[in-house]
mmCIF file of C-alpha atoms in Angstrom:
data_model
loop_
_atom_site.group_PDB
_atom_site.id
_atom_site.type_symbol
_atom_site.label_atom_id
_atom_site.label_comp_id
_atom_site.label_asym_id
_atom_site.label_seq_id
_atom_site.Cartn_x
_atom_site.Cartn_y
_atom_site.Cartn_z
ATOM 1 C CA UNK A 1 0.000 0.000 0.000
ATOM 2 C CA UNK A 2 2.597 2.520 0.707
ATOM 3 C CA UNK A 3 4.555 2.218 -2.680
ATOM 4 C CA UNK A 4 1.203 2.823 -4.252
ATOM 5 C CA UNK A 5 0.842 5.894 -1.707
ATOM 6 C CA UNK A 6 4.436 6.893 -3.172
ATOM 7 C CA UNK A 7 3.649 6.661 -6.865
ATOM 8 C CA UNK A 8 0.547 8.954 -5.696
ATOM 9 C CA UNK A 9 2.673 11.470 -4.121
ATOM 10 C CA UNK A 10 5.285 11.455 -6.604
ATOM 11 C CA UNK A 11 2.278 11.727 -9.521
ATOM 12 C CA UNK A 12 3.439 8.358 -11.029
ATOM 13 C CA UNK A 13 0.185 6.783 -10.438
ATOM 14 C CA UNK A 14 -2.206 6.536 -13.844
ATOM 15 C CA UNK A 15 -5.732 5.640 -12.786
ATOM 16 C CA UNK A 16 -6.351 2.065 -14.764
ATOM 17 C CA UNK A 17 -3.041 1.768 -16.308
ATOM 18 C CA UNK A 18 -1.260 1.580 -12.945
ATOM 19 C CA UNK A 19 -3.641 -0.935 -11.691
ATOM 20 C CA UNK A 20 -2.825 -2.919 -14.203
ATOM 21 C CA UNK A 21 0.822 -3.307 -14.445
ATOM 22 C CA UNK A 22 0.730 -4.098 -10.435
ATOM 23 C CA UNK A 23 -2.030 -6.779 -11.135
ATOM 24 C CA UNK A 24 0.769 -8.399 -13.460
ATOM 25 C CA UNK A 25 3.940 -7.554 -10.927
ATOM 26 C CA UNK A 26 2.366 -8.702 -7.875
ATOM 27 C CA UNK A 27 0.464 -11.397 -9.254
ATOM 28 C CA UNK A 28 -2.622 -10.177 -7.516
ATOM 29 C CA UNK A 29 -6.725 -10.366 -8.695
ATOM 30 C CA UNK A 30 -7.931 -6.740 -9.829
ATOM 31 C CA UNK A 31 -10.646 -6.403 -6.564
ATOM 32 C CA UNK A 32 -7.049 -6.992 -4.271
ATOM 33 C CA UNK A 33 -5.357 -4.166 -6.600
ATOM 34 C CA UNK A 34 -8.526 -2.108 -6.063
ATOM 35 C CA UNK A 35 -8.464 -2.278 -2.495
ATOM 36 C CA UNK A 36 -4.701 -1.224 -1.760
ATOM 37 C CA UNK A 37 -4.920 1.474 -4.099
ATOM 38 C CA UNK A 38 -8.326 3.294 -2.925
ATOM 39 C CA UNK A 39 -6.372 2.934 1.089
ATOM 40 C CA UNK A 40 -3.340 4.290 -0.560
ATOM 41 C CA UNK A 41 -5.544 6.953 -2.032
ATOM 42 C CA UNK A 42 -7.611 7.650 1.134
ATOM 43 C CA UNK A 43 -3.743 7.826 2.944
ATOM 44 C CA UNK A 44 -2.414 10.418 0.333
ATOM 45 C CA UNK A 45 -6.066 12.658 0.217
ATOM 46 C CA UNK A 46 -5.565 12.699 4.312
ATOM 47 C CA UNK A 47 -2.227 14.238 4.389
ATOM 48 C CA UNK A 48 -3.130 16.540 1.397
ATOM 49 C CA UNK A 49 -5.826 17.886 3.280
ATOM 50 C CA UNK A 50 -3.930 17.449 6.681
ATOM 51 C CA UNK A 51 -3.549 21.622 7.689
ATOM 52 C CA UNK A 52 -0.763 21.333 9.804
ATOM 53 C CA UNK A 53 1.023 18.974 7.511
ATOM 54 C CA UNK A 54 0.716 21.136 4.827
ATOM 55 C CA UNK A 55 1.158 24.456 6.824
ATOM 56 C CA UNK A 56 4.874 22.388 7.816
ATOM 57 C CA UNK A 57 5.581 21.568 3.935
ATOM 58 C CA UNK A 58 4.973 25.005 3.132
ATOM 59 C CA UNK A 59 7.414 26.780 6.031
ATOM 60 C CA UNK A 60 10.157 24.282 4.810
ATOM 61 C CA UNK A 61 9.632 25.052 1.139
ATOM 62 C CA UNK A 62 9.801 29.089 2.072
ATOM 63 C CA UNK A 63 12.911 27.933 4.308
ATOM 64 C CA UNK A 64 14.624 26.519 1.453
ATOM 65 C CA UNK A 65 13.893 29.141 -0.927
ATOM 66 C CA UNK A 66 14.802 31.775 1.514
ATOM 67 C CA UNK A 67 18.430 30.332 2.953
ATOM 68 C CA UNK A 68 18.872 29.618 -1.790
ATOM 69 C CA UNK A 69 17.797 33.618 -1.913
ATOM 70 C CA UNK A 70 20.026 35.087 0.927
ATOM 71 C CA UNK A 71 22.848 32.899 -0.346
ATOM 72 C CA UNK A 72 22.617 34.006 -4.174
ATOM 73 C CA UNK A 73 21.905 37.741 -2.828
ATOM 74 C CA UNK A 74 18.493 37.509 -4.177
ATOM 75 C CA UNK A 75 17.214 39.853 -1.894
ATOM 76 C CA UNK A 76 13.518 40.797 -3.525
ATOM 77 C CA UNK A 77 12.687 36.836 -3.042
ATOM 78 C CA UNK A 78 13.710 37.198 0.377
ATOM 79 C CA UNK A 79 11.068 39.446 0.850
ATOM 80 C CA UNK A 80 8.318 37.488 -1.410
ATOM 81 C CA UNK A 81 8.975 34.359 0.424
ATOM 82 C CA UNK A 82 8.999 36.400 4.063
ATOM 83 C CA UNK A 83 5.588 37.752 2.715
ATOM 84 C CA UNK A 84 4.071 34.405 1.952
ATOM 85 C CA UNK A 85 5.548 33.010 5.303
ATOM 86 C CA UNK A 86 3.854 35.674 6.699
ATOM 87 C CA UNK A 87 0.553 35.006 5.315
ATOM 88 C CA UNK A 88 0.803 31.451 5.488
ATOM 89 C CA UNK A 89 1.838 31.191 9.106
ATOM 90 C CA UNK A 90 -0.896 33.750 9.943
ATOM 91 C CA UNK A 91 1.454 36.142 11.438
ATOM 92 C CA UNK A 92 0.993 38.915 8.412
ATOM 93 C CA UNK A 93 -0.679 42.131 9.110
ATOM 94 C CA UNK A 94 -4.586 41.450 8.921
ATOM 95 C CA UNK A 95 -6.481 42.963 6.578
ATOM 96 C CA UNK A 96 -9.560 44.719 6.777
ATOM 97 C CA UNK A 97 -12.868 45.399 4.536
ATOM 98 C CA UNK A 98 -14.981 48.115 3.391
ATOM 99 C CA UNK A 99 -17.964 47.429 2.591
ATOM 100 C CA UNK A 100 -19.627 50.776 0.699
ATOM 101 C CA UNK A 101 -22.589 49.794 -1.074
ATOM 102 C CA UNK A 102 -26.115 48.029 0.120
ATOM 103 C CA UNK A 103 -25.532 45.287 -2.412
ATOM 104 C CA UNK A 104 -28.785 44.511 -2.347
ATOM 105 C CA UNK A 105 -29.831 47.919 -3.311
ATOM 106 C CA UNK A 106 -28.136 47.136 -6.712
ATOM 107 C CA UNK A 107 -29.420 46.311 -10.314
ATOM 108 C CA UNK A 108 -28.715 43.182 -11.735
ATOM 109 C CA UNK A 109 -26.591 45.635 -13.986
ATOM 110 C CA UNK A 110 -24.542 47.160 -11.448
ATOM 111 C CA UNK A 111 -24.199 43.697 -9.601
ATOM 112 C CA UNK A 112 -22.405 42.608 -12.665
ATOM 113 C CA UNK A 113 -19.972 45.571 -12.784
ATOM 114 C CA UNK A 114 -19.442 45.320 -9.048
ATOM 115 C CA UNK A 115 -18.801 41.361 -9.755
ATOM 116 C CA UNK A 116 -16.407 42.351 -12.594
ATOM 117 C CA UNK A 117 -14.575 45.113 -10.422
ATOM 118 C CA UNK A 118 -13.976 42.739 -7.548
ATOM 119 C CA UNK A 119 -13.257 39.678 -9.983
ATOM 120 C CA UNK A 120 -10.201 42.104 -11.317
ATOM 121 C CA UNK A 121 -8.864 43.080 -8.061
ATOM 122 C CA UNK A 122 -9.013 39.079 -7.309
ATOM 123 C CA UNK A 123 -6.844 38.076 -10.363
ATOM 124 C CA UNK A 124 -4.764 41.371 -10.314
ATOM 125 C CA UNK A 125 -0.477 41.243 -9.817
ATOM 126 C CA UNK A 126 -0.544 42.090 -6.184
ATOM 127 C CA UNK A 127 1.241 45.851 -5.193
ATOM 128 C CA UNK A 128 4.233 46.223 -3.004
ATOM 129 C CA UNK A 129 3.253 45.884 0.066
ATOM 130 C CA UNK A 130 0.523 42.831 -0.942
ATOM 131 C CA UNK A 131 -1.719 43.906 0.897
ATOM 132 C CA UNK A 132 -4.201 46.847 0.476
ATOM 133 C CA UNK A 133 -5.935 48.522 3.761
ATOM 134 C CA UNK A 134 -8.976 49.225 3.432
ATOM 135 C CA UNK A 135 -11.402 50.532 6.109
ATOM 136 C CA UNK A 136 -14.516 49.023 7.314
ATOM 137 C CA UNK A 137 -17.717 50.178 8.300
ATOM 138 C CA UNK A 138 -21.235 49.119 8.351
ATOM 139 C CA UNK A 139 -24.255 50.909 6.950
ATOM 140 C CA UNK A 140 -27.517 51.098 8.293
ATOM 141 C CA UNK A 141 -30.470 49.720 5.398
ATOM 142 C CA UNK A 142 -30.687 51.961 2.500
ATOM 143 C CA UNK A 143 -26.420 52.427 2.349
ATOM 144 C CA UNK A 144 -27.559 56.005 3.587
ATOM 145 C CA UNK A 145 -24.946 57.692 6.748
#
């Protein structure tokens, strides 16, 4: 089960084509084959989805690329990676909301421009600093102060 968890991890496992060539190598029935690979599967989908595990695979990763960025005097990816760190680890700046509009005030019109706007922002290259503060506060029914 575990060298069917590794081909998995290592994206070497092809869904019917890798159950077949171990049916042949291990000399096994397919419903045997079927069995290892869907606990292998359930294994690799728990440490995907694992937080801390993948939290810890991240920081190392950042670690890496950090100590490769100091050392080659790289210093903007320094910063990138610090930034992600940051964000990852949860010890970035938080960020806050505005909210300026009664959405439900809006035409279907202007729900689709404010969909678009937001949709931009989303997929934009984020600014130096990352992050943009923005201020929050609530309005009463009607958006009116």
């Amino acid at each position: 089960m575990e060298y069917v968890a590794d081909l998995m991890r290592a994206l070497k496992y092809r869904t019917g084509v890798s159950n077949k060539a171990l049916m042949v190598e291990w000399d096994l029935p397919k419903n045997v084959v079927g069995e290892i690979v869907t606990e292998a599967s359930r294994i690799v989908r728990a440490e995907l989805t694992d937080h801390d595990r993948v939290i810890s695979k991240i920081t190392v990763a950042l670690d890496r690329v950090i100590d490769d960025a100091i050392a080659s005097g790289d210093n903007a990816s320094v910063v990138k990676a610090a930034q992600v760190w940051a964000q990852v680890s949860g010890a970035g700046a938080p960020q806050r909301v505005e909210l300026h509009q009664d959405l439900a005030a809006l035409s279907p019109e202007q729900l689709a421009a404010r969909k678009a706007e937001l949709l931009a922002r989303l997929t934009a290259k984020p600014a130096d600093p990352p992050f943009e503060v923005i201020e929050v506060k609530a309005l009463p029914p009607g958006g009116e102060e």
